[in-house]
CSV table of C-alpha atoms in Angstrom, one decimal:
chain,number,residue,atom,x,y,z
A,1,MET,CA,-201.0,-221.8,-36.5
A,2,LYS,CA,-202.3,-221.1,-40.0
A,3,LYS,CA,-204.0,-223.5,-42.5
A,4,LEU,CA,-203.4,-223.4,-46.2
A,5,ILE,CA,-205.8,-225.4,-48.5
A,6,LEU,CA,-205.0,-225.9,-52.1
A,7,VAL,CA,-207.8,-226.8,-54.5
A,8,ARG,CA,-207.2,-227.7,-58.2
A,9,HIS,CA,-210.1,-226.5,-60.3
A,10,ALA,CA,-212.8,-229.1,-61.1
A,11,LYS,CA,-213.0,-231.0,-64.4
A,12,SER,CA,-213.2,-228.6,-67.3
A,13,ASP,CA,-214.4,-228.7,-70.8
A,14,TRP,CA,-212.6,-227.2,-73.9
A,15,PRO,CA,-215.2,-226.2,-76.5
A,16,GLU,CA,-213.9,-225.3,-79.9
A,17,GLU,CA,-212.9,-221.6,-80.3
A,18,THR,CA,-212.4,-221.3,-76.5
A,19,GLU,CA,-209.3,-219.8,-75.1
A,20,ASP,CA,-207.6,-221.6,-72.2
A,21,PHE,CA,-208.5,-218.8,-69.8
A,22,ASP,CA,-212.2,-219.1,-70.7
A,23,ARG,CA,-212.7,-222.8,-70.4
A,24,PRO,CA,-215.9,-223.7,-68.5
A,25,LEU,CA,-216.5,-226.5,-66.1
A,26,ALA,CA,-217.7,-229.8,-67.5
A,27,ASP,CA,-220.9,-231.4,-65.9
A,28,LYS,CA,-218.6,-233.8,-64.0
A,29,GLY,CA,-216.7,-230.8,-62.7
A,30,LEU,CA,-219.8,-229.1,-61.4
A,31,LYS,CA,-220.9,-232.2,-59.6
A,32,ASP,CA,-217.4,-232.9,-58.2
A,33,ALA,CA,-217.0,-229.4,-56.9
A,34,MET,CA,-220.4,-229.5,-55.1
A,35,ASN,CA,-219.7,-232.9,-53.6
A,36,MET,CA,-216.2,-231.9,-52.5
A,37,SER,CA,-217.3,-228.6,-50.9
A,38,ARG,CA,-220.1,-230.4,-49.0
A,39,PHE,CA,-217.7,-233.2,-47.9
A,40,MET,CA,-215.3,-230.6,-46.5
A,41,LYS,CA,-217.9,-228.6,-44.7
A,42,ASN,CA,-219.5,-231.8,-43.3
A,43,ASN,CA,-216.0,-232.7,-42.0
A,44,ASN,CA,-215.7,-229.4,-40.2
A,45,ILE,CA,-212.9,-228.0,-42.4
A,46,SER,CA,-213.0,-224.4,-41.6
A,47,ILE,CA,-211.9,-221.8,-44.1
A,48,ASP,CA,-211.8,-218.0,-43.6
A,49,GLN,CA,-211.2,-216.8,-47.1
A,50,PHE,CA,-211.1,-218.0,-50.8
A,51,VAL,CA,-208.6,-216.7,-53.3
A,52,SER,CA,-209.0,-217.9,-56.8
A,53,SER,CA,-207.3,-217.8,-60.2
A,54,PRO,CA,-209.5,-215.5,-62.4
A,55,ALA,CA,-209.6,-218.2,-65.1
A,56,VAL,CA,-213.3,-219.3,-65.6
A,57,ARG,CA,-212.8,-223.0,-64.5
A,58,ALA,CA,-211.0,-222.1,-61.3
A,59,LEU,CA,-213.3,-219.2,-60.4
A,60,ASN,CA,-216.4,-221.3,-61.1
A,61,THR,CA,-215.0,-224.1,-58.8
A,62,CYS,CA,-214.5,-221.4,-56.1
A,63,LYS,CA,-218.0,-220.1,-56.6
A,64,ILE,CA,-219.5,-223.6,-56.2
A,65,PHE,CA,-217.5,-224.0,-52.9
A,66,ASN,CA,-218.7,-220.7,-51.8
A,67,GLN,CA,-222.4,-221.8,-52.2
A,68,THR,CA,-221.5,-224.1,-49.3
A,69,TYR,CA,-219.2,-221.8,-47.3
A,70,GLN,CA,-220.5,-218.3,-47.9
A,71,LEU,CA,-217.2,-216.5,-47.6
A,72,SER,CA,-215.4,-213.5,-49.1
A,73,VAL,CA,-213.9,-214.4,-52.5
A,74,SER,CA,-211.1,-212.6,-54.2
A,75,THR,CA,-209.2,-213.3,-57.4
A,76,GLU,CA,-205.4,-213.2,-57.9
A,77,ASP,CA,-203.8,-213.2,-61.4
A,78,LYS,CA,-200.7,-214.9,-59.9
A,79,LEU,CA,-202.8,-218.1,-59.4
A,80,TYR,CA,-203.3,-218.6,-63.2
A,81,ASN,CA,-200.5,-220.7,-64.7
A,82,PRO,CA,-198.6,-220.3,-61.4
A,83,SER,CA,-195.1,-221.1,-60.4
A,84,GLU,CA,-194.2,-222.0,-56.9
A,85,ARG,CA,-193.1,-218.4,-56.3
A,86,ASN,CA,-196.5,-217.2,-57.4
A,87,PHE,CA,-198.1,-219.1,-54.5
A,88,GLU,CA,-195.6,-217.8,-52.0
A,89,SER,CA,-196.2,-214.2,-53.2
A,90,VAL,CA,-200.0,-214.5,-52.7
A,91,ILE,CA,-199.4,-216.1,-49.2
A,92,TYR,CA,-197.2,-213.1,-48.2
A,93,ASP,CA,-200.0,-210.7,-49.2
A,94,LEU,CA,-202.5,-212.4,-46.9
A,95,ASP,CA,-203.8,-210.5,-43.9
A,96,ASP,CA,-202.7,-212.1,-40.6
A,97,SER,CA,-206.3,-212.1,-39.4
A,98,VAL,CA,-206.9,-214.9,-41.9
A,99,THR,CA,-206.2,-218.2,-40.1
A,100,SER,CA,-207.3,-220.5,-42.9
A,101,VAL,CA,-207.3,-219.8,-46.6
A,102,ALA,CA,-208.2,-221.8,-49.7
A,103,PHE,CA,-206.4,-221.2,-53.0
A,104,PHE,CA,-208.1,-222.3,-56.3
A,105,SER,CA,-205.6,-222.9,-59.0
A,106,HIS,CA,-204.2,-225.1,-61.8
A,107,ASN,CA,-201.7,-227.9,-62.6
A,108,ASN,CA,-198.8,-228.2,-62.9
A,109,GLY,CA,-198.2,-225.3,-60.6
A,110,ILE,CA,-200.5,-226.5,-57.7
A,111,SER,CA,-198.9,-230.0,-57.6
A,112,ASN,CA,-195.4,-228.6,-57.8
A,113,PHE,CA,-196.1,-226.1,-55.0
A,114,ALA,CA,-197.7,-228.7,-52.8
A,115,ASN,CA,-194.8,-231.1,-53.3
A,116,SER,CA,-192.3,-228.3,-52.5
A,117,ILE,CA,-193.8,-227.8,-49.1
A,118,SER,CA,-194.5,-231.4,-48.2
A,119,GLU,CA,-192.6,-234.7,-47.9
A,120,ASP,CA,-195.7,-236.4,-49.5
A,121,ILE,CA,-195.3,-236.6,-53.3
A,122,PHE,CA,-198.7,-236.4,-55.0
A,123,HIS,CA,-200.3,-235.2,-58.2
A,124,PHE,CA,-203.6,-233.3,-58.0
A,125,PRO,CA,-206.5,-234.7,-59.9
A,126,THR,CA,-209.2,-232.2,-61.0
A,127,CYS,CA,-211.0,-231.0,-57.8
A,128,GLY,CA,-208.3,-232.5,-55.6
A,129,VAL,CA,-207.8,-230.8,-52.3
A,130,ALA,CA,-204.8,-230.7,-50.0
A,131,GLY,CA,-204.7,-229.1,-46.5
A,132,PHE,CA,-201.6,-228.0,-44.7
A,133,GLU,CA,-200.9,-226.8,-41.2
A,134,ILE,CA,-198.4,-224.0,-41.2
A,135,ASP,CA,-196.6,-223.5,-37.9
A,136,CYS,CA,-196.6,-219.7,-37.8
A,137,ASN,CA,-198.6,-216.8,-36.4
A,138,SER,CA,-198.0,-214.5,-39.4
A,139,TRP,CA,-198.1,-215.4,-43.1
A,140,SER,CA,-194.8,-213.5,-43.5
A,141,GLU,CA,-193.2,-216.4,-41.6
A,142,PHE,CA,-194.4,-219.0,-44.2
A,143,ASP,CA,-191.1,-219.8,-45.8
A,144,GLY,CA,-189.3,-220.8,-42.6
A,145,ALA,CA,-192.3,-222.3,-40.9
A,146,LYS,CA,-192.8,-226.1,-40.4
A,147,LYS,CA,-195.5,-227.4,-42.7
A,148,LYS,CA,-197.5,-230.6,-42.2
A,149,LEU,CA,-200.0,-232.2,-44.6
A,150,LEU,CA,-203.3,-232.6,-42.8
A,151,PHE,CA,-205.4,-234.2,-45.6
A,152,PHE,CA,-205.5,-234.9,-49.3
A,153,TYR,CA,-208.9,-235.6,-50.9
A,154,GLU,CA,-209.7,-236.8,-54.4
A,155,PRO,CA,-213.3,-236.5,-55.7
A,156,GLY,CA,-213.4,-240.2,-56.7
A,157,LYS,CA,-212.5,-241.3,-53.2
A,158,ILE,CA,-214.8,-239.3,-50.9
């Protein structure tokens, strides 16, 4: 069994003269990311590795989670403005020693991908987190594996 956790970046700001890629987190985003990471850790949600979009708001969300989890963090360009296929490509590149991975990414891609692997239709709010159990022993079996939604957390509801 593998576990895939999808995290939409926390609430961001958009200061004048700032490119989309460089948008920082808003104060609310900083607070939500800290609260969500602590909530997940306190609820014994184990994660082996973080993979983040390199965009500032996603990577900073990941770094805040990592203050709680203390894991290895990598960035993946495919998680910025992602399509469903981008997520699958990153999944297939994972080492099979990784049992549980968290991806930090963006809408609309993250919501579209989550809905493509789940019967549950939902839209990720900022700092929303969905966890899926993937019935496989190797990430290479992801496409044909049975997938089950384990949880969906929204910052305003934890």
